[in-house]
Amino acid sequence: MTTVLPEFITKVFDSWTVLRLAERHGTGGRETKAKLQSLVNFVMQRLNKRVEAEDLADMLEDYLYDNLNVLCEDDSQYDVANLILQAFTLHSAGKILELAELASKLPEGCNLAQCPAQVVEADVDGEDEESVSAESSEDDVEMNDA
């Protein structure tokens, strides 16, 4: 079995900013790197089932959300899916030289230092800090009364 297609997919993922940011920030926990590496196998399995570009994009979006806690707000998963399916078509037709040419045109990943971090604060179970502090104070009072 040839490794040209998985290598191409790996190169696409290595240049995809959302995945590079996920790795840099460890959004998938301690297993982030392993989850990113398993994404190539995940895609290869889907390609063997002859998926459409939109379906592959949706699968990528779900994988990012479910495994890496990432929302792809720029819709780049559609560009990535189209690029991967283009490579899959070339590979299936035995057009390895064309696939290599396509791979050579892939951009390098951007400089992550130029990507500002976006911090999102979320309430847990609808509580804000004031209500948590008030509850803590009440608990302290009850313990002192006992």
mmCIF file of N, CA and C in Angstrom:
data_model
loop_
_atom_site.group_PDB
_atom_site.id
_atom_site.type_symbol
_atom_site.label_atom_id
_atom_site.label_comp_id
_atom_site.label_asym_id
_atom_site.label_seq_id
_atom_site.Cartn_x
_atom_site.Cartn_y
_atom_site.Cartn_z
ATOM 1 N N MET A 1 0.842 -1.190 0.000
ATOM 2 C CA MET A 1 0.000 0.000 0.000
ATOM 3 C C MET A 1 0.887 1.253 0.000
ATOM 4 N N THR A 2 0.512 2.198 -0.786
ATOM 5 C CA THR A 2 1.289 3.431 -0.890
ATOM 6 C C THR A 2 0.947 4.383 0.258
ATOM 7 N N THR A 3 1.922 5.120 0.674
ATOM 8 C CA THR A 3 1.718 6.066 1.770
ATOM 9 C C THR A 3 1.583 7.499 1.269
ATOM 10 N N VAL A 4 1.490 7.654 -0.041
ATOM 11 C CA VAL A 4 1.438 8.996 -0.626
ATOM 12 C C VAL A 4 0.228 9.780 -0.122
ATOM 13 N N LEU A 5 -0.939 9.167 -0.114
ATOM 14 C CA LEU A 5 -2.142 9.883 0.307
ATOM 15 C C LEU A 5 -2.107 10.230 1.799
ATOM 16 N N PRO A 6 -1.788 9.288 2.688
ATOM 17 C CA PRO A 6 -1.695 9.680 4.103
ATOM 18 C C PRO A 6 -0.648 10.769 4.352
ATOM 19 N N GLU A 7 0.446 10.727 3.615
ATOM 20 C CA GLU A 7 1.467 11.773 3.757
ATOM 21 C C GLU A 7 0.925 13.123 3.298
ATOM 22 N N PHE A 8 0.138 13.109 2.223
ATOM 23 C CA PHE A 8 -0.476 14.339 1.733
ATOM 24 C C PHE A 8 -1.424 14.902 2.795
ATOM 25 N N ILE A 9 -2.270 14.032 3.344
ATOM 26 C CA ILE A 9 -3.236 14.465 4.360
ATOM 27 C C ILE A 9 -2.501 15.025 5.575
ATOM 28 N N THR A 10 -1.428 14.369 5.972
ATOM 29 C CA THR A 10 -0.624 14.862 7.093
ATOM 30 C C THR A 10 -0.077 16.250 6.793
ATOM 31 N N LYS A 11 0.382 16.451 5.578
ATOM 32 C CA LYS A 11 0.919 17.766 5.191
ATOM 33 C C LYS A 11 -0.184 18.830 5.221
ATOM 34 N N VAL A 12 -1.381 18.460 4.768
ATOM 35 C CA VAL A 12 -2.519 19.394 4.830
ATOM 36 C C VAL A 12 -2.796 19.762 6.283
ATOM 37 N N PHE A 13 -2.865 18.751 7.144
ATOM 38 C CA PHE A 13 -3.158 19.007 8.554
ATOM 39 C C PHE A 13 -2.051 19.816 9.228
ATOM 40 N N ASP A 14 -0.807 19.574 8.836
ATOM 41 C CA ASP A 14 0.313 20.322 9.418
ATOM 42 C C ASP A 14 0.259 21.804 9.060
ATOM 43 N N SER A 15 -0.393 22.131 7.953
ATOM 44 C CA SER A 15 -0.494 23.535 7.552
ATOM 45 C C SER A 15 -1.834 24.169 7.940
ATOM 46 N N TRP A 16 -2.737 23.378 8.526
ATOM 47 C CA TRP A 16 -4.060 23.878 8.906
ATOM 48 C C TRP A 16 -3.946 24.582 10.255
ATOM 49 N N THR A 17 -4.148 25.868 10.268
ATOM 50 C CA THR A 17 -3.944 26.687 11.459
ATOM 51 C C THR A 17 -4.753 26.200 12.649
ATOM 52 N N VAL A 18 -5.982 25.802 12.444
ATOM 53 C CA VAL A 18 -6.821 25.385 13.572
ATOM 54 C C VAL A 18 -6.211 24.177 14.290
ATOM 55 N N LEU A 19 -5.620 23.252 13.547
ATOM 56 C CA LEU A 19 -4.995 22.087 14.177
ATOM 57 C C LEU A 19 -3.691 22.468 14.864
ATOM 58 N N ARG A 20 -2.960 23.372 14.271
ATOM 59 C CA ARG A 20 -1.706 23.822 14.884
ATOM 60 C C ARG A 20 -1.989 24.553 16.197
ATOM 61 N N LEU A 21 -3.053 25.354 16.216
ATOM 62 C CA LEU A 21 -3.427 26.035 17.453
ATOM 63 C C LEU A 21 -3.918 25.042 18.501
ATOM 64 N N ALA A 22 -4.679 24.047 18.064
ATOM 65 C CA ALA A 22 -5.158 23.017 18.995
ATOM 66 C C ALA A 22 -3.981 22.303 19.649
ATOM 67 N N GLU A 23 -2.970 21.988 18.847
ATOM 68 C CA GLU A 23 -1.791 21.315 19.399
ATOM 69 C C GLU A 23 -1.026 22.245 20.346
ATOM 70 N N ARG A 24 -0.854 23.460 19.928
ATOM 71 C CA ARG A 24 -0.092 24.420 20.739
ATOM 72 C C ARG A 24 -0.736 24.636 22.104
ATOM 73 N N HIS A 25 -2.067 24.694 22.132
ATOM 74 C CA HIS A 25 -2.783 24.988 23.372
ATOM 75 C C HIS A 25 -3.281 23.734 24.082
ATOM 76 N N GLY A 26 -3.044 22.560 23.493
ATOM 77 C CA GLY A 26 -3.447 21.312 24.138
ATOM 78 C C GLY A 26 -4.938 21.223 24.381
ATOM 79 N N THR A 27 -5.730 21.619 23.393
ATOM 80 C CA THR A 27 -7.181 21.683 23.580
ATOM 81 C C THR A 27 -7.837 20.324 23.786
ATOM 82 N N GLY A 28 -7.151 19.269 23.415
ATOM 83 C CA GLY A 28 -7.691 17.925 23.607
ATOM 84 C C GLY A 28 -7.160 17.256 24.861
ATOM 85 N N GLY A 29 -6.579 18.033 25.747
ATOM 86 C CA GLY A 29 -6.016 17.478 26.973
ATOM 87 C C GLY A 29 -4.635 16.888 26.721
ATOM 88 N N ARG A 30 -4.233 15.996 27.617
ATOM 89 C CA ARG A 30 -2.900 15.389 27.505
ATOM 90 C C ARG A 30 -2.733 14.569 26.242
ATOM 91 N N GLU A 31 -3.821 14.110 25.681
ATOM 92 C CA GLU A 31 -3.777 13.257 24.488
ATOM 93 C C GLU A 31 -3.943 14.043 23.192
ATOM 94 N N THR A 32 -3.788 15.341 23.233
ATOM 95 C CA THR A 32 -3.994 16.170 22.043
ATOM 96 C C THR A 32 -3.164 15.690 20.863
ATOM 97 N N LYS A 33 -1.885 15.458 21.078
ATOM 98 C CA LYS A 33 -1.005 15.056 19.977
ATOM 99 C C LYS A 33 -1.465 13.722 19.378
ATOM 100 N N ALA A 34 -1.831 12.763 20.212
ATOM 101 C CA ALA A 34 -2.311 11.463 19.725
ATOM 102 C C ALA A 34 -3.625 11.624 18.962
ATOM 103 N N LYS A 35 -4.490 12.494 19.446
ATOM 104 C CA LYS A 35 -5.765 12.737 18.765
ATOM 105 C C LYS A 35 -5.535 13.364 17.398
ATOM 106 N N LEU A 36 -4.566 14.249 17.310
ATOM 107 C CA LEU A 36 -4.237 14.864 16.023
ATOM 108 C C LEU A 36 -3.658 13.830 15.065
ATOM 109 N N GLN A 37 -2.810 12.952 15.578
ATOM 110 C CA GLN A 37 -2.220 11.914 14.731
ATOM 111 C C GLN A 37 -3.278 10.921 14.254
ATOM 112 N N SER A 38 -4.251 10.613 15.090
ATOM 113 C CA SER A 38 -5.284 9.654 14.689
ATOM 114 C C SER A 38 -6.272 10.255 13.697
ATOM 115 N N LEU A 39 -6.236 11.562 13.528
ATOM 116 C CA LEU A 39 -7.130 12.214 12.571
ATOM 117 C C LEU A 39 -6.848 11.765 11.137
ATOM 118 N N VAL A 40 -5.601 11.470 10.809
ATOM 119 C CA VAL A 40 -5.271 10.984 9.460
ATOM 120 C C VAL A 40 -5.957 9.644 9.214
ATOM 121 N N ASN A 41 -5.875 8.722 10.172
ATOM 122 C CA ASN A 41 -6.553 7.426 10.023
ATOM 123 C C ASN A 41 -8.062 7.598 9.951
ATOM 124 N N PHE A 42 -8.590 8.512 10.753
ATOM 125 C CA PHE A 42 -10.017 8.810 10.740
ATOM 126 C C PHE A 42 -10.459 9.220 9.334
ATOM 127 N N VAL A 43 -9.697 10.110 8.716
ATOM 128 C CA VAL A 43 -10.029 10.588 7.370
ATOM 129 C C VAL A 43 -9.858 9.475 6.343
ATOM 130 N N MET A 44 -8.782 8.713 6.447
ATOM 131 C CA MET A 44 -8.551 7.613 5.495
ATOM 132 C C MET A 44 -9.706 6.616 5.524
ATOM 133 N N GLN A 45 -10.206 6.300 6.705
ATOM 134 C CA GLN A 45 -11.344 5.384 6.814
ATOM 135 C C GLN A 45 -12.576 5.965 6.131
ATOM 136 N N ARG A 46 -12.790 7.259 6.277
ATOM 137 C CA ARG A 46 -13.955 7.903 5.648
ATOM 138 C C ARG A 46 -13.801 7.934 4.136
ATOM 139 N N LEU A 47 -12.584 8.156 3.658
ATOM 140 C CA LEU A 47 -12.349 8.200 2.212
ATOM 141 C C LEU A 47 -12.631 6.849 1.570
ATOM 142 N N ASN A 48 -12.320 5.785 2.265
ATOM 143 C CA ASN A 48 -12.574 4.447 1.731
ATOM 144 C C ASN A 48 -14.062 4.158 1.582
ATOM 145 N N LYS A 49 -14.897 4.975 2.217
ATOM 146 C CA LYS A 49 -16.352 4.819 2.106
ATOM 147 C C LYS A 49 -16.945 5.763 1.066
ATOM 148 N N ARG A 50 -16.084 6.429 0.294
ATOM 149 C CA ARG A 50 -16.512 7.319 -0.805
ATOM 150 C C ARG A 50 -17.449 8.426 -0.324
ATOM 151 N N VAL A 51 -16.975 9.269 0.552
ATOM 152 C CA VAL A 51 -17.787 10.366 1.068
ATOM 153 C C VAL A 51 -17.731 11.566 0.129
ATOM 154 N N GLU A 52 -18.703 12.413 0.253
ATOM 155 C CA GLU A 52 -18.742 13.679 -0.481
ATOM 156 C C GLU A 52 -17.994 14.742 0.330
ATOM 157 N N ALA A 53 -17.592 15.809 -0.334
ATOM 158 C CA ALA A 53 -16.809 16.869 0.316
ATOM 159 C C ALA A 53 -17.539 17.467 1.518
ATOM 160 N N GLU A 54 -18.822 17.747 1.362
ATOM 161 C CA GLU A 54 -19.573 18.352 2.461
ATOM 162 C C GLU A 54 -19.668 17.405 3.653
ATOM 163 N N ASP A 55 -19.853 16.115 3.370
ATOM 164 C CA ASP A 55 -19.916 15.132 4.453
ATOM 165 C C ASP A 55 -18.575 15.022 5.175
ATOM 166 N N LEU A 56 -17.486 15.025 4.416
ATOM 167 C CA LEU A 56 -16.159 14.965 5.027
ATOM 168 C C LEU A 56 -15.908 16.215 5.868
ATOM 169 N N ALA A 57 -16.322 17.358 5.371
ATOM 170 C CA ALA A 57 -16.162 18.606 6.132
ATOM 171 C C ALA A 57 -16.939 18.537 7.445
ATOM 172 N N ASP A 58 -18.155 18.010 7.387
ATOM 173 C CA ASP A 58 -18.954 17.859 8.607
ATOM 174 C C ASP A 58 -18.296 16.887 9.583
ATOM 175 N N MET A 59 -17.713 15.816 9.060
ATOM 176 C CA MET A 59 -17.020 14.847 9.912
ATOM 177 C C MET A 59 -15.794 15.482 10.569
ATOM 178 N N LEU A 60 -15.068 16.281 9.800
ATOM 179 C CA LEU A 60 -13.913 16.990 10.363
ATOM 180 C C LEU A 60 -14.357 17.945 11.471
ATOM 181 N N GLU A 61 -15.427 18.672 11.208
ATOM 182 C CA GLU A 61 -15.946 19.611 12.200
ATOM 183 C C GLU A 61 -16.349 18.884 13.481
ATOM 184 N N ASP A 62 -17.036 17.747 13.332
ATOM 185 C CA ASP A 62 -17.445 16.954 14.493
ATOM 186 C C ASP A 62 -16.235 16.421 15.253
ATOM 187 N N TYR A 63 -15.228 15.950 14.517
ATOM 188 C CA TYR A 63 -14.016 15.427 15.157
ATOM 189 C C TYR A 63 -13.323 16.525 15.964
ATOM 190 N N LEU A 64 -13.202 17.699 15.358
ATOM 191 C CA LEU A 64 -12.559 18.820 16.049
ATOM 192 C C LEU A 64 -13.296 19.165 17.338
ATOM 193 N N TYR A 65 -14.608 19.189 17.268
ATOM 194 C CA TYR A 65 -15.412 19.563 18.433
ATOM 195 C C TYR A 65 -15.387 18.463 19.495
ATOM 196 N N ASP A 66 -15.630 17.225 19.067
ATOM 197 C CA ASP A 66 -15.746 16.112 20.012
ATOM 198 C C ASP A 66 -14.420 15.715 20.652
ATOM 199 N N ASN A 67 -13.343 15.760 19.890
ATOM 200 C CA ASN A 67 -12.061 15.260 20.383
ATOM 201 C C ASN A 67 -11.081 16.341 20.816
ATOM 202 N N LEU A 68 -11.203 17.522 20.232
ATOM 203 C CA LEU A 68 -10.225 18.573 20.508
ATOM 204 C C LEU A 68 -10.843 19.827 21.122
ATOM 205 N N ASN A 69 -12.161 19.795 21.352
ATOM 206 C CA ASN A 69 -12.850 20.943 21.945
ATOM 207 C C ASN A 69 -12.623 22.221 21.147
ATOM 208 N N VAL A 70 -12.690 22.094 19.827
ATOM 209 C CA VAL A 70 -12.420 23.218 18.933
ATOM 210 C C VAL A 70 -13.628 23.456 18.033
ATOM 211 N N LEU A 71 -14.021 24.719 17.931
ATOM 212 C CA LEU A 71 -15.034 25.128 16.965
ATOM 213 C C LEU A 71 -14.311 25.781 15.798
ATOM 214 N N CYS A 72 -14.590 25.315 14.610
ATOM 215 C CA CYS A 72 -13.935 25.838 13.413
ATOM 216 C C CYS A 72 -14.823 26.941 12.836
ATOM 217 N N GLU A 73 -14.655 28.152 13.355
ATOM 218 C CA GLU A 73 -15.532 29.264 13.003
ATOM 219 C C GLU A 73 -15.267 29.846 11.625
ATOM 220 N N ASP A 74 -14.127 29.535 11.030
ATOM 221 C CA ASP A 74 -13.799 30.106 9.725
ATOM 222 C C ASP A 74 -14.235 29.220 8.557
ATOM 223 N N ASP A 75 -14.884 28.107 8.851
ATOM 224 C CA ASP A 75 -15.356 27.151 7.835
ATOM 225 C C ASP A 75 -14.225 26.581 6.988
ATOM 226 N N SER A 76 -13.010 26.610 7.497
ATOM 227 C CA SER A 76 -11.875 26.076 6.735
ATOM 228 C C SER A 76 -11.946 24.570 6.557
ATOM 229 N N GLN A 77 -12.790 23.893 7.338
ATOM 230 C CA GLN A 77 -12.938 22.446 7.170
ATOM 231 C C GLN A 77 -13.451 22.103 5.770
ATOM 232 N N TYR A 78 -14.187 23.018 5.143
ATOM 233 C CA TYR A 78 -14.678 22.773 3.780
ATOM 234 C C TYR A 78 -13.532 22.825 2.773
ATOM 235 N N ASP A 79 -12.633 23.788 2.948
ATOM 236 C CA ASP A 79 -11.458 23.868 2.069
ATOM 237 C C ASP A 79 -10.573 22.640 2.242
ATOM 238 N N VAL A 80 -10.380 22.238 3.486
ATOM 239 C CA VAL A 80 -9.550 21.064 3.775
ATOM 240 C C VAL A 80 -10.178 19.811 3.177
ATOM 241 N N ALA A 81 -11.484 19.649 3.338
ATOM 242 C CA ALA A 81 -12.174 18.475 2.790
ATOM 243 C C ALA A 81 -12.066 18.440 1.268
ATOM 244 N N ASN A 82 -12.260 19.579 0.619
ATOM 245 C CA ASN A 82 -12.143 19.626 -0.847
ATOM 246 C C ASN A 82 -10.737 19.272 -1.309
ATOM 247 N N LEU A 83 -9.753 19.778 -0.622
ATOM 248 C CA LEU A 83 -8.358 19.498 -0.966
ATOM 249 C C LEU A 83 -8.037 18.013 -0.790
ATOM 250 N N ILE A 84 -8.498 17.431 0.298
ATOM 251 C CA ILE A 84 -8.260 16.005 0.551
ATOM 252 C C ILE A 84 -8.968 15.152 -0.492
ATOM 253 N N LEU A 85 -10.194 15.505 -0.839
ATOM 254 C CA LEU A 85 -10.918 14.725 -1.853
ATOM 255 C C LEU A 85 -10.294 14.876 -3.233
ATOM 256 N N GLN A 86 -9.758 16.039 -3.530
ATOM 257 C CA GLN A 86 -9.037 16.227 -4.794
ATOM 258 C C GLN A 86 -7.828 15.293 -4.833
ATOM 259 N N ALA A 87 -7.104 15.219 -3.737
ATOM 260 C CA ALA A 87 -5.941 14.328 -3.655
ATOM 261 C C ALA A 87 -6.368 12.868 -3.737
ATOM 262 N N PHE A 88 -7.476 12.527 -3.093
ATOM 263 C CA PHE A 88 -7.977 11.152 -3.125
ATOM 264 C C PHE A 88 -8.339 10.743 -4.551
ATOM 265 N N THR A 89 -8.960 11.644 -5.297
ATOM 266 C CA THR A 89 -9.320 11.372 -6.691
ATOM 267 C C THR A 89 -8.071 11.131 -7.528
ATOM 268 N N LEU A 90 -7.069 11.965 -7.358
ATOM 269 C CA LEU A 90 -5.804 11.776 -8.086
ATOM 270 C C LEU A 90 -5.154 10.446 -7.706
ATOM 271 N N HIS A 91 -5.135 10.149 -6.432
ATOM 272 C CA HIS A 91 -4.525 8.915 -5.943
ATOM 273 C C HIS A 91 -5.262 7.696 -6.487
ATOM 274 N N SER A 92 -6.587 7.741 -6.466
ATOM 275 C CA SER A 92 -7.400 6.620 -6.958
ATOM 276 C C SER A 92 -7.196 6.381 -8.446
ATOM 277 N N ALA A 93 -6.918 7.446 -9.184
ATOM 278 C CA ALA A 93 -6.691 7.346 -10.625
ATOM 279 C C ALA A 93 -5.236 7.000 -10.949
ATOM 280 N N GLY A 94 -4.424 6.819 -9.920
ATOM 281 C CA GLY A 94 -3.024 6.476 -10.138
ATOM 282 C C GLY A 94 -2.167 7.646 -10.587
ATOM 283 N N LYS A 95 -2.664 8.847 -10.401
ATOM 284 C CA LYS A 95 -1.943 10.053 -10.836
ATOM 285 C C LYS A 95 -1.046 10.563 -9.704
ATOM 286 N N ILE A 96 -0.053 9.764 -9.389
ATOM 287 C CA ILE A 96 0.827 10.055 -8.262
ATOM 288 C C ILE A 96 1.675 11.303 -8.509
ATOM 289 N N LEU A 97 2.120 11.499 -9.753
ATOM 290 C CA LEU A 97 2.918 12.698 -10.049
ATOM 291 C C LEU A 97 2.099 13.971 -9.856
ATOM 292 N N GLU A 98 0.831 13.930 -10.288
ATOM 293 C CA GLU A 98 -0.044 15.089 -10.102
ATOM 294 C C GLU A 98 -0.305 15.327 -8.615
ATOM 295 N N LEU A 99 -0.430 14.236 -7.869
ATOM 296 C CA LEU A 99 -0.634 14.350 -6.428
ATOM 297 C C LEU A 99 0.597 14.971 -5.762
ATOM 298 N N ALA A 100 1.771 14.562 -6.202
ATOM 299 C CA ALA A 100 3.011 15.140 -5.670
ATOM 300 C C ALA A 100 3.098 16.625 -6.006
ATOM 301 N N GLU A 101 2.654 16.993 -7.206
ATOM 302 C CA GLU A 101 2.654 18.405 -7.596
ATOM 303 C C GLU A 101 1.689 19.204 -6.722
ATOM 304 N N LEU A 102 0.510 18.628 -6.470
ATOM 305 C CA LEU A 102 -0.464 19.282 -5.600
ATOM 306 C C LEU A 102 0.119 19.457 -4.194
ATOM 307 N N ALA A 103 0.807 18.436 -3.718
ATOM 308 C CA ALA A 103 1.426 18.506 -2.388
ATOM 309 C C ALA A 103 2.486 19.601 -2.331
ATOM 310 N N SER A 104 3.211 19.772 -3.420
ATOM 311 C CA SER A 104 4.270 20.793 -3.437
ATOM 312 C C SER A 104 3.697 22.206 -3.399
ATOM 313 N N LYS A 105 2.435 22.353 -3.762
ATOM 314 C CA LYS A 105 1.791 23.670 -3.768
ATOM 315 C C LYS A 105 1.137 24.018 -2.431
ATOM 316 N N LEU A 106 1.125 23.059 -1.502
ATOM 317 C CA LEU A 106 0.509 23.332 -0.207
ATOM 318 C C LEU A 106 1.327 24.378 0.542
ATOM 319 N N PRO A 107 0.646 25.311 1.186
ATOM 320 C CA PRO A 107 1.377 26.338 1.932
ATOM 321 C C PRO A 107 1.958 25.767 3.224
ATOM 322 N N GLU A 108 2.990 26.407 3.697
ATOM 323 C CA GLU A 108 3.510 26.084 5.025
ATOM 324 C C GLU A 108 2.532 26.682 6.033
ATOM 325 N N GLY A 109 2.556 26.182 7.233
ATOM 326 C CA GLY A 109 1.696 26.738 8.266
ATOM 327 C C GLY A 109 2.072 28.176 8.571
ATOM 328 N N CYS A 110 1.099 28.963 8.990
ATOM 329 C CA CYS A 110 1.350 30.366 9.313
ATOM 330 C C CYS A 110 2.154 30.472 10.605
ATOM 331 N N ASN A 111 2.671 31.645 10.849
ATOM 332 C CA ASN A 111 3.393 31.930 12.076
ATOM 333 C C ASN A 111 2.362 32.069 13.195
ATOM 334 N N LEU A 112 2.336 31.115 14.116
ATOM 335 C CA LEU A 112 1.333 31.127 15.176
ATOM 336 C C LEU A 112 1.481 32.315 16.116
ATOM 337 N N ALA A 113 2.631 32.931 16.133
ATOM 338 C CA ALA A 113 2.826 34.112 16.972
ATOM 339 C C ALA A 113 1.940 35.264 16.502
ATOM 340 N N GLN A 114 1.489 35.201 15.250
ATOM 341 C CA GLN A 114 0.623 36.247 14.708
ATOM 342 C C GLN A 114 -0.854 35.962 14.955
ATOM 343 N N CYS A 115 -1.166 34.819 15.555
ATOM 344 C CA CYS A 115 -2.555 34.437 15.822
ATOM 345 C C CYS A 115 -2.901 34.802 17.260
ATOM 346 N N PRO A 116 -3.747 35.813 17.458
ATOM 347 C CA PRO A 116 -4.087 36.197 18.825
ATOM 348 C C PRO A 116 -4.970 35.140 19.485
ATOM 349 N N ALA A 117 -4.750 34.931 20.753
ATOM 350 C CA ALA A 117 -5.571 33.978 21.502
ATOM 351 C C ALA A 117 -6.911 34.625 21.817
ATOM 352 N N GLN A 118 -7.961 33.832 21.777
ATOM 353 C CA GLN A 118 -9.291 34.323 22.103
ATOM 354 C C GLN A 118 -9.729 33.615 23.372
ATOM 355 N N VAL A 119 -9.933 34.370 24.439
ATOM 356 C CA VAL A 119 -10.331 33.799 25.712
ATOM 357 C C VAL A 119 -11.837 33.929 25.836
ATOM 358 N N VAL A 120 -12.480 32.814 26.133
ATOM 359 C CA VAL A 120 -13.923 32.808 26.308
ATOM 360 C C VAL A 120 -14.212 32.370 27.729
ATOM 361 N N GLU A 121 -14.938 33.207 28.467
ATOM 362 C CA GLU A 121 -15.317 32.855 29.830
ATOM 363 C C GLU A 121 -16.740 32.340 29.798
ATOM 364 N N ALA A 122 -16.966 31.244 30.499
ATOM 365 C CA ALA A 122 -18.294 30.645 30.508
ATOM 366 C C ALA A 122 -18.735 30.394 31.940
ATOM 367 N N ASP A 123 -20.014 30.601 32.199
ATOM 368 C CA ASP A 123 -20.576 30.269 33.503
ATOM 369 C C ASP A 123 -20.743 28.769 33.593
ATOM 370 N N VAL A 124 -20.446 28.222 34.755
ATOM 371 C CA VAL A 124 -20.641 26.795 34.986
ATOM 372 C C VAL A 124 -21.982 26.636 35.667
ATOM 373 N N ASP A 125 -22.861 25.883 35.062
ATOM 374 C CA ASP A 125 -24.203 25.640 35.587
ATOM 375 C C ASP A 125 -24.956 26.932 35.881
ATOM 376 N N GLY A 126 -24.676 27.980 35.103
ATOM 377 C CA GLY A 126 -25.408 29.226 35.234
ATOM 378 C C GLY A 126 -25.022 30.055 36.447
ATOM 379 N N GLU A 127 -23.984 29.659 37.180
ATOM 380 C CA GLU A 127 -23.562 30.409 38.356
ATOM 381 C C GLU A 127 -22.489 31.405 37.967
ATOM 382 N N ASP A 128 -22.516 32.551 38.605
ATOM 383 C CA ASP A 128 -21.419 33.481 38.409
ATOM 384 C C ASP A 128 -20.581 33.520 39.684
ATOM 385 N N GLU A 129 -19.485 34.236 39.658
ATOM 386 C CA GLU A 129 -18.563 34.248 40.796
ATOM 387 C C GLU A 129 -19.222 34.782 42.065
ATOM 388 N N GLU A 130 -20.098 35.784 41.935
ATOM 389 C CA GLU A 130 -20.720 36.374 43.111
ATOM 390 C C GLU A 130 -21.572 35.364 43.851
ATOM 391 N N SER A 131 -22.356 34.557 43.119
ATOM 392 C CA SER A 131 -23.213 33.589 43.793
ATOM 393 C C SER A 131 -22.386 32.482 44.422
ATOM 394 N N VAL A 132 -21.269 32.115 43.797
ATOM 395 C CA VAL A 132 -20.393 31.099 44.378
ATOM 396 C C VAL A 132 -19.770 31.645 45.655
ATOM 397 N N SER A 133 -19.324 32.910 45.636
ATOM 398 C CA SER A 133 -18.729 33.526 46.818
ATOM 399 C C SER A 133 -19.749 33.629 47.937
ATOM 400 N N ALA A 134 -20.984 34.005 47.614
ATOM 401 C CA ALA A 134 -22.036 34.118 48.612
ATOM 402 C C ALA A 134 -22.326 32.759 49.236
ATOM 403 N N GLU A 135 -22.367 31.709 48.411
ATOM 404 C CA GLU A 135 -22.607 30.368 48.930
ATOM 405 C C GLU A 135 -21.474 29.938 49.842
ATOM 406 N N SER A 136 -20.239 30.257 49.479
ATOM 407 C CA SER A 136 -19.084 29.903 50.303
ATOM 408 C C SER A 136 -19.174 30.595 51.654
ATOM 409 N N SER A 137 -19.576 31.865 51.665
ATOM 410 C CA SER A 137 -19.692 32.611 52.910
ATOM 411 C C SER A 137 -20.764 32.007 53.794
ATOM 412 N N GLU A 138 -21.897 31.608 53.203
ATOM 413 C CA GLU A 138 -22.972 30.986 53.962
ATOM 414 C C GLU A 138 -22.507 29.677 54.573
ATOM 415 N N ASP A 139 -21.753 28.878 53.809
ATOM 416 C CA ASP A 139 -21.232 27.613 54.319
ATOM 417 C C ASP A 139 -20.292 27.862 55.492
ATOM 418 N N ASP A 140 -19.460 28.907 55.394
ATOM 419 C CA ASP A 140 -18.528 29.231 56.466
ATOM 420 C C ASP A 140 -19.284 29.594 57.738
ATOM 421 N N VAL A 141 -20.370 30.349 57.597
ATOM 422 C CA VAL A 141 -21.163 30.761 58.745
ATOM 423 C C VAL A 141 -21.780 29.543 59.407
ATOM 424 N N GLU A 142 -22.346 28.634 58.590
ATOM 425 C CA GLU A 142 -22.979 27.443 59.143
ATOM 426 C C GLU A 142 -21.976 26.606 59.916
ATOM 427 N N MET A 143 -20.767 26.495 59.424
ATOM 428 C CA MET A 143 -19.749 25.699 60.096
ATOM 429 C C MET A 143 -19.350 26.350 61.416
ATOM 430 N N ASN A 144 -19.325 27.690 61.441
ATOM 431 C CA ASN A 144 -18.950 28.391 62.667
ATOM 432 C C ASN A 144 -20.026 28.275 63.732
ATOM 433 N N ASP A 145 -21.298 28.172 63.305
ATOM 434 C CA ASP A 145 -22.406 28.057 64.249
ATOM 435 C C ASP A 145 -22.448 26.679 64.894
ATOM 436 N N ALA A 146 -21.892 25.679 64.243
ATOM 437 C CA ALA A 146 -22.022 24.301 64.723
ATOM 438 C C ALA A 146 -21.200 23.994 65.919
#
